[in-house]
Amino acid sequence: MDNRQVVIESLPEDKLSVDNFALRTASVPDPDQGEILCRTLALTVGAGQRAALQGSAGYAGAPRSGVVMGGTGVCRVVRSNAADVAEGSLVVCQSGWQDYSVHPASALRTVDPDGDPAHHLGVYGINGLTAYFGLFDIGDPQPGQSVVVSAAAGSVGHLVGQMAAVAGCRTVGVAGSEEKCRLLTESLGFDAAVSYRSPGYRHEFREACEGGIDVYFDNTGGEVLGSALRRMNLGGRIVCCGVVSQYDTSNPAPGPRGIPGLLINRRVRMEGFLVFDFADRYGEAIDSMRGWVNEGRLKPLNDEFHGLEETPRAFVDLLAGGNVGTRIVRIAD
């Protein structure tokens, strides 16, 4: 039995290409005592992985070639040498882009086997958890306030906007096309949406945020962050989640003008976070989100590629704005 792996063939010098990856075959690893052999069923691909290849994600360590591309997968336990993890269990782990991986029991999160396993990578996985803790703990939205989300049709953004609506807020999404904007307002309950690619973007953004912004959930940085800074209300909060506009390049642009002046004058709090800081509260968040999904108040979206060999193309396409919701690559049944 072989273990197919997608490895980093070379580090990107500018924009990422499928040629930066290669498919190779290795032996299936044997788990030692206390370890578990996992079969990858599905992977999620996210923009933060590009930051890791760029070297701008400090928590990921220095990027290097010749290794299996990292990533989160939902997996089936094939062989268990740990008493507290049963064979056949469904788990989420840092599987990497490969068919099989070995992990200590402490590195696995056992998940509910009912329903679509891919939801444990989206709404009940890192994307949903990031949206939940970023919005509620960092953004602190209050009923009647205005919440603006960039990359609003993306894996985190489409969930943030819906959660803000659950909190009784007016929600505005910024996305990359008119089609995505229609999806946000017609299917996901956003009150307004603006395409940053529109020739009239500045005027349209100003109109959509006529009453100012109380919470800005930033997934992009760049020009959209600059637009939001100038519309923040007194005492507003900026949630710094990602900088996707600056990942796929060897020459990231400097931050927008107005910092720290606008923050000081309007008493705005701008704060970054990592979802791992909230690991001891994941259960709380998943219970809340599961309730909203069951009530129809939260509609998680996934878009899919099929086959391990398609993972590099799925990644490059995501960085070009091709995804709606969480990008999933199905590997096995």
PDB file of N, CA, C and O in Angstrom, residues 211-262:
ATOM      1  N   GLY A 211     -23.618  54.866   7.937  1.00  0.00           N
ATOM      2  CA  GLY A 211     -23.660  55.141   9.373  1.00  0.00           C
ATOM      3  C   GLY A 211     -22.360  54.871  10.094  1.00  0.00           C
ATOM      4  O   GLY A 211     -22.307  54.880  11.324  1.00  0.00           O
ATOM      5  N   GLY A 212     -21.285  54.618   9.345  1.00  0.00           N
ATOM      6  CA  GLY A 212     -20.008  54.285   9.954  1.00  0.00           C
ATOM      7  C   GLY A 212     -19.896  52.807  10.272  1.00  0.00           C
ATOM      8  O   GLY A 212     -20.829  52.027  10.073  1.00  0.00           O
ATOM      9  N   ILE A 213     -18.732  52.416  10.761  1.00  0.00           N
ATOM     10  CA  ILE A 213     -18.430  51.013  11.041  1.00  0.00           C
ATOM     11  C   ILE A 213     -18.093  50.871  12.523  1.00  0.00           C
ATOM     12  O   ILE A 213     -17.218  51.571  13.045  1.00  0.00           O
ATOM     13  N   ASP A 214     -18.761  49.965  13.186  1.00  0.00           N
ATOM     14  CA  ASP A 214     -18.451  49.678  14.591  1.00  0.00           C
ATOM     15  C   ASP A 214     -17.438  48.539  14.719  1.00  0.00           C
ATOM     16  O   ASP A 214     -16.546  48.591  15.570  1.00  0.00           O
ATOM     17  N   VAL A 215     -17.599  47.505  13.885  1.00  0.00           N
ATOM     18  CA  VAL A 215     -16.669  46.374  13.885  1.00  0.00           C
ATOM     19  C   VAL A 215     -16.255  46.094  12.448  1.00  0.00           C
ATOM     20  O   VAL A 215     -17.114  45.879  11.586  1.00  0.00           O
ATOM     21  N   TYR A 216     -14.952  46.117  12.198  1.00  0.00           N
ATOM     22  CA  TYR A 216     -14.446  45.723  10.880  1.00  0.00           C
ATOM     23  C   TYR A 216     -13.627  44.447  11.055  1.00  0.00           C
ATOM     24  O   TYR A 216     -12.631  44.430  11.785  1.00  0.00           O
ATOM     25  N   PHE A 217     -14.062  43.366  10.399  1.00  0.00           N
ATOM     26  CA  PHE A 217     -13.371  42.075  10.458  1.00  0.00           C
ATOM     27  C   PHE A 217     -12.508  41.972   9.212  1.00  0.00           C
ATOM     28  O   PHE A 217     -13.013  41.767   8.106  1.00  0.00           O
ATOM     29  N   ASP A 218     -11.189  42.115   9.405  1.00  0.00           N
ATOM     30  CA  ASP A 218     -10.273  42.259   8.276  1.00  0.00           C
ATOM     31  C   ASP A 218      -9.605  40.941   7.907  1.00  0.00           C
ATOM     32  O   ASP A 218      -8.823  40.388   8.681  1.00  0.00           O
ATOM     33  N   ASN A 219      -9.907  40.455   6.708  1.00  0.00           N
ATOM     34  CA  ASN A 219      -9.262  39.266   6.166  1.00  0.00           C
ATOM     35  C   ASN A 219      -8.276  39.594   5.052  1.00  0.00           C
ATOM     36  O   ASN A 219      -7.626  38.682   4.528  1.00  0.00           O
ATOM     37  N   THR A 220      -8.181  40.860   4.655  1.00  0.00           N
ATOM     38  CA  THR A 220      -7.448  41.192   3.436  1.00  0.00           C
ATOM     39  C   THR A 220      -6.319  42.186   3.599  1.00  0.00           C
ATOM     40  O   THR A 220      -5.346  42.138   2.859  1.00  0.00           O
ATOM     41  N   GLY A 221      -6.437  43.134   4.523  1.00  0.00           N
ATOM     42  CA  GLY A 221      -5.470  44.224   4.563  1.00  0.00           C
ATOM     43  C   GLY A 221      -5.617  45.103   3.333  1.00  0.00           C
ATOM     44  O   GLY A 221      -6.665  45.148   2.687  1.00  0.00           O
ATOM     45  N   GLY A 222      -4.553  45.818   2.976  1.00  0.00           N
ATOM     46  CA  GLY A 222      -4.513  46.590   1.743  1.00  0.00           C
ATOM     47  C   GLY A 222      -5.557  47.688   1.650  1.00  0.00           C
ATOM     48  O   GLY A 222      -5.923  48.326   2.640  1.00  0.00           O
ATOM     49  N   GLU A 223      -6.065  47.903   0.439  1.00  0.00           N
ATOM     50  CA  GLU A 223      -6.967  49.014   0.156  1.00  0.00           C
ATOM     51  C   GLU A 223      -8.277  48.904   0.922  1.00  0.00           C
ATOM     52  O   GLU A 223      -8.848  49.921   1.347  1.00  0.00           O
ATOM     53  N   VAL A 224      -8.783  47.694   1.093  1.00  0.00           N
ATOM     54  CA  VAL A 224     -10.061  47.546   1.796  1.00  0.00           C
ATOM     55  C   VAL A 224      -9.903  47.954   3.262  1.00  0.00           C
ATOM     56  O   VAL A 224     -10.767  48.629   3.828  1.00  0.00           O
ATOM     57  N   LEU A 225      -8.807  47.560   3.888  1.00  0.00           N
ATOM     58  CA  LEU A 225      -8.537  48.006   5.253  1.00  0.00           C
ATOM     59  C   LEU A 225      -8.445  49.530   5.303  1.00  0.00           C
ATOM     60  O   LEU A 225      -9.000  50.162   6.220  1.00  0.00           O
ATOM     61  N   GLY A 226      -7.773  50.130   4.328  1.00  0.00           N
ATOM     62  CA  GLY A 226      -7.685  51.582   4.286  1.00  0.00           C
ATOM     63  C   GLY A 226      -9.045  52.241   4.185  1.00  0.00           C
ATOM     64  O   GLY A 226      -9.309  53.264   4.837  1.00  0.00           O
ATOM     65  N   SER A 227      -9.931  51.665   3.376  1.00  0.00           N
ATOM     66  CA  SER A 227     -11.292  52.209   3.247  1.00  0.00           C
ATOM     67  C   SER A 227     -12.040  52.126   4.569  1.00  0.00           C
ATOM     68  O   SER A 227     -12.751  53.063   4.958  1.00  0.00           O
ATOM     69  N   ALA A 228     -11.895  51.008   5.271  1.00  0.00           N
ATOM     70  CA  ALA A 228     -12.602  50.824   6.532  1.00  0.00           C
ATOM     71  C   ALA A 228     -12.077  51.759   7.610  1.00  0.00           C
ATOM     72  O   ALA A 228     -12.853  52.297   8.410  1.00  0.00           O
ATOM     73  N   LEU A 229     -10.774  51.971   7.644  1.00  0.00           N
ATOM     74  CA  LEU A 229     -10.183  52.850   8.657  1.00  0.00           C
ATOM     75  C   LEU A 229     -10.827  54.229   8.637  1.00  0.00           C
ATOM     76  O   LEU A 229     -11.073  54.827   9.690  1.00  0.00           O
ATOM     77  N   ARG A 230     -11.111  54.723   7.455  1.00  0.00           N
ATOM     78  CA  ARG A 230     -11.654  56.077   7.324  1.00  0.00           C
ATOM     79  C   ARG A 230     -13.134  56.155   7.653  1.00  0.00           C
ATOM     80  O   ARG A 230     -13.692  57.246   7.707  1.00  0.00           O
ATOM     81  N   ARG A 231     -13.790  54.994   7.863  1.00  0.00           N
ATOM     82  CA  ARG A 231     -15.220  54.980   8.173  1.00  0.00           C
ATOM     83  C   ARG A 231     -15.510  54.486   9.588  1.00  0.00           C
ATOM     84  O   ARG A 231     -16.680  54.325   9.950  1.00  0.00           O
ATOM     85  N   MET A 232     -14.484  54.236  10.390  1.00  0.00           N
ATOM     86  CA  MET A 232     -14.699  53.682  11.726  1.00  0.00           C
ATOM     87  C   MET A 232     -15.382  54.698  12.638  1.00  0.00           C
ATOM     88  O   MET A 232     -15.052  55.879  12.646  1.00  0.00           O
ATOM     89  N   ASN A 233     -16.336  54.212  13.413  1.00  0.00           N
ATOM     90  CA  ASN A 233     -17.003  55.034  14.419  1.00  0.00           C
ATOM     91  C   ASN A 233     -16.139  55.157  15.674  1.00  0.00           C
ATOM     92  O   ASN A 233     -15.209  54.360  15.892  1.00  0.00           O
ATOM     93  N   LEU A 234     -16.457  56.129  16.499  1.00  0.00           N
ATOM     94  CA  LEU A 234     -15.771  56.268  17.778  1.00  0.00           C
ATOM     95  C   LEU A 234     -15.898  54.977  18.587  1.00  0.00           C
ATOM     96  O   LEU A 234     -16.984  54.402  18.700  1.00  0.00           O
ATOM     97  N   GLY A 235     -14.779  54.512  19.098  1.00  0.00           N
ATOM     98  CA  GLY A 235     -14.797  53.293  19.894  1.00  0.00           C
ATOM     99  C   GLY A 235     -14.927  52.016  19.087  1.00  0.00           C
ATOM    100  O   GLY A 235     -15.235  50.958  19.647  1.00  0.00           O
ATOM    101  N   GLY A 236     -14.696  52.097  17.779  1.00  0.00           N
ATOM    102  CA  GLY A 236     -14.818  50.922  16.915  1.00  0.00           C
ATOM    103  C   GLY A 236     -13.715  49.904  17.173  1.00  0.00           C
ATOM    104  O   GLY A 236     -12.703  50.183  17.823  1.00  0.00           O
ATOM    105  N   ARG A 237     -13.936  48.696  16.652  1.00  0.00           N
ATOM    106  CA  ARG A 237     -12.973  47.607  16.812  1.00  0.00           C
ATOM    107  C   ARG A 237     -12.618  47.032  15.452  1.00  0.00           C
ATOM    108  O   ARG A 237     -13.512  46.763  14.646  1.00  0.00           O
ATOM    109  N   ILE A 238     -11.334  46.854  15.207  1.00  0.00           N
ATOM    110  CA  ILE A 238     -10.849  46.214  13.985  1.00  0.00           C
ATOM    111  C   ILE A 238     -10.253  44.866  14.374  1.00  0.00           C
ATOM    112  O   ILE A 238      -9.318  44.800  15.173  1.00  0.00           O
ATOM    113  N   VAL A 239     -10.818  43.798  13.815  1.00  0.00           N
ATOM    114  CA  VAL A 239     -10.357  42.438  14.078  1.00  0.00           C
ATOM    115  C   VAL A 239      -9.384  42.051  12.967  1.00  0.00           C
ATOM    116  O   VAL A 239      -9.780  41.927  11.805  1.00  0.00           O
ATOM    117  N   CYS A 240      -8.127  41.862  13.301  1.00  0.00           N
ATOM    118  CA  CYS A 240      -7.104  41.519  12.302  1.00  0.00           C
ATOM    119  C   CYS A 240      -6.971  40.003  12.225  1.00  0.00           C
ATOM    120  O   CYS A 240      -6.340  39.379  13.084  1.00  0.00           O
ATOM    121  N   CYS A 241      -7.577  39.427  11.184  1.00  0.00           N
ATOM    122  CA  CYS A 241      -7.596  37.976  11.029  1.00  0.00           C
ATOM    123  C   CYS A 241      -6.614  37.501   9.966  1.00  0.00           C
ATOM    124  O   CYS A 241      -5.950  36.486  10.128  1.00  0.00           O
ATOM    125  N   GLY A 242      -6.515  38.231   8.847  1.00  0.00           N
ATOM    126  CA  GLY A 242      -5.638  37.821   7.753  1.00  0.00           C
ATOM    127  C   GLY A 242      -5.334  38.981   6.839  1.00  0.00           C
ATOM    128  O   GLY A 242      -5.948  40.047   6.926  1.00  0.00           O
ATOM    129  N   VAL A 243      -4.361  38.739   5.940  1.00  0.00           N
ATOM    130  CA  VAL A 243      -3.910  39.791   5.025  1.00  0.00           C
ATOM    131  C   VAL A 243      -3.773  39.183   3.636  1.00  0.00           C
ATOM    132  O   VAL A 243      -2.716  39.227   3.011  1.00  0.00           O
ATOM    133  N   VAL A 244      -4.870  38.586   3.148  1.00  0.00           N
ATOM    134  CA  VAL A 244      -4.777  37.775   1.939  1.00  0.00           C
ATOM    135  C   VAL A 244      -4.312  38.575   0.726  1.00  0.00           C
ATOM    136  O   VAL A 244      -3.679  38.026  -0.184  1.00  0.00           O
ATOM    137  N   SER A 245      -4.564  39.874   0.705  1.00  0.00           N
ATOM    138  CA  SER A 245      -4.131  40.682  -0.437  1.00  0.00           C
ATOM    139  C   SER A 245      -2.611  40.784  -0.526  1.00  0.00           C
ATOM    140  O   SER A 245      -2.075  41.176  -1.563  1.00  0.00           O
ATOM    141  N   GLN A 246      -1.905  40.433   0.549  1.00  0.00           N
ATOM    142  CA  GLN A 246      -0.452  40.588   0.590  1.00  0.00           C
ATOM    143  C   GLN A 246       0.304  39.259   0.642  1.00  0.00           C
ATOM    144  O   GLN A 246       1.528  39.251   0.731  1.00  0.00           O
ATOM    145  N   TYR A 247      -0.403  38.134   0.588  1.00  0.00           N
ATOM    146  CA  TYR A 247       0.260  36.842   0.737  1.00  0.00           C
ATOM    147  C   TYR A 247       0.958  36.377  -0.535  1.00  0.00           C
ATOM    148  O   TYR A 247       2.089  35.898  -0.493  1.00  0.00           O
ATOM    149  N   ASP A 248       0.267  36.467  -1.669  1.00  0.00           N
ATOM    150  CA  ASP A 248       0.757  35.822  -2.889  1.00  0.00           C
ATOM    151  C   ASP A 248       1.669  36.748  -3.670  1.00  0.00           C
ATOM    152  O   ASP A 248       1.438  37.053  -4.843  1.00  0.00           O
ATOM    153  N   THR A 249       2.728  37.188  -3.026  1.00  0.00           N
ATOM    154  CA  THR A 249       3.680  38.107  -3.640  1.00  0.00           C
ATOM    155  C   THR A 249       4.984  38.048  -2.869  1.00  0.00           C
ATOM    156  O   THR A 249       5.004  37.696  -1.681  1.00  0.00           O
ATOM    157  N   SER A 250       6.063  38.416  -3.530  1.00  0.00           N
ATOM    158  CA  SER A 250       7.357  38.510  -2.845  1.00  0.00           C
ATOM    159  C   SER A 250       7.611  39.916  -2.332  1.00  0.00           C
ATOM    160  O   SER A 250       8.624  40.177  -1.690  1.00  0.00           O
ATOM    161  N   ASN A 251       6.677  40.830  -2.621  1.00  0.00           N
ATOM    162  CA  ASN A 251       6.864  42.229  -2.257  1.00  0.00           C
ATOM    163  C   ASN A 251       5.588  42.795  -1.651  1.00  0.00           C
ATOM    164  O   ASN A 251       4.887  43.596  -2.275  1.00  0.00           O
ATOM    165  N   PRO A 252       5.245  42.383  -0.420  1.00  0.00           N
ATOM    166  CA  PRO A 252       4.010  42.874   0.200  1.00  0.00           C
ATOM    167  C   PRO A 252       4.017  44.396   0.324  1.00  0.00           C
ATOM    168  O   PRO A 252       5.037  45.010   0.605  1.00  0.00           O
ATOM    169  N   ALA A 253       2.846  44.991   0.096  1.00  0.00           N
ATOM    170  CA  ALA A 253       2.719  46.445   0.194  1.00  0.00           C
ATOM    171  C   ALA A 253       2.760  46.877   1.658  1.00  0.00           C
ATOM    172  O   ALA A 253       2.426  46.101   2.552  1.00  0.00           O
ATOM    173  N   PRO A 254       3.171  48.120   1.919  1.00  0.00           N
ATOM    174  CA  PRO A 254       3.142  48.617   3.305  1.00  0.00           C
ATOM    175  C   PRO A 254       1.711  48.786   3.784  1.00  0.00           C
ATOM    176  O   PRO A 254       0.765  48.810   2.990  1.00  0.00           O
ATOM    177  N   GLY A 255       1.536  48.912   5.084  1.00  0.00           N
ATOM    178  CA  GLY A 255       0.212  49.091   5.658  1.00  0.00           C
ATOM    179  C   GLY A 255      -0.428  50.385   5.189  1.00  0.00           C
ATOM    180  O   GLY A 255       0.258  51.300   4.725  1.00  0.00           O
ATOM    181  N   PRO A 256      -1.747  50.497   5.287  1.00  0.00           N
ATOM    182  CA  PRO A 256      -2.438  51.703   4.823  1.00  0.00           C
ATOM    183  C   PRO A 256      -2.057  52.918   5.669  1.00  0.00           C
ATOM    184  O   PRO A 256      -1.671  52.791   6.842  1.00  0.00           O
ATOM    185  N   ARG A 257      -2.176  54.088   5.053  1.00  0.00           N
ATOM    186  CA  ARG A 257      -1.912  55.325   5.783  1.00  0.00           C
ATOM    187  C   ARG A 257      -3.012  55.574   6.813  1.00  0.00           C
ATOM    188  O   ARG A 257      -4.105  55.072   6.695  1.00  0.00           O
ATOM    189  N   GLY A 258      -2.712  56.383   7.789  1.00  0.00           N
ATOM    190  CA  GLY A 258      -3.702  56.739   8.797  1.00  0.00           C
ATOM    191  C   GLY A 258      -3.498  56.059  10.127  1.00  0.00           C
ATOM    192  O   GLY A 258      -4.206  56.340  11.094  1.00  0.00           O
ATOM    193  N   ILE A 259      -2.533  55.129  10.194  1.00  0.00           N
ATOM    194  CA  ILE A 259      -2.216  54.460  11.461  1.00  0.00           C
ATOM    195  C   ILE A 259      -0.932  55.081  12.018  1.00  0.00           C
ATOM    196  O   ILE A 259       0.057  55.179  11.304  1.00  0.00           O
ATOM    197  N   PRO A 260      -0.906  55.549  13.256  1.00  0.00           N
ATOM    198  CA  PRO A 260      -1.929  55.359  14.292  1.00  0.00           C
ATOM    199  C   PRO A 260      -2.923  56.513  14.424  1.00  0.00           C
ATOM    200  O   PRO A 260      -3.785  56.458  15.293  1.00  0.00           O
ATOM    201  N   GLY A 261      -2.804  57.564  13.584  1.00  0.00           N
ATOM    202  CA  GLY A 261      -3.613  58.759  13.774  1.00  0.00           C
ATOM    203  C   GLY A 261      -5.097  58.493  13.863  1.00  0.00           C
ATOM    204  O   GLY A 261      -5.774  58.964  14.794  1.00  0.00           O
ATOM    205  N   LEU A 262      -5.646  57.731  12.902  1.00  0.00           N
ATOM    206  CA  LEU A 262      -7.082  57.457  12.905  1.00  0.00           C
ATOM    207  C   LEU A 262      -7.498  56.629  14.113  1.00  0.00           C
ATOM    208  O   LEU A 262      -8.587  56.814  14.667  1.00  0.00           O
TER     209      LEU A 262
END
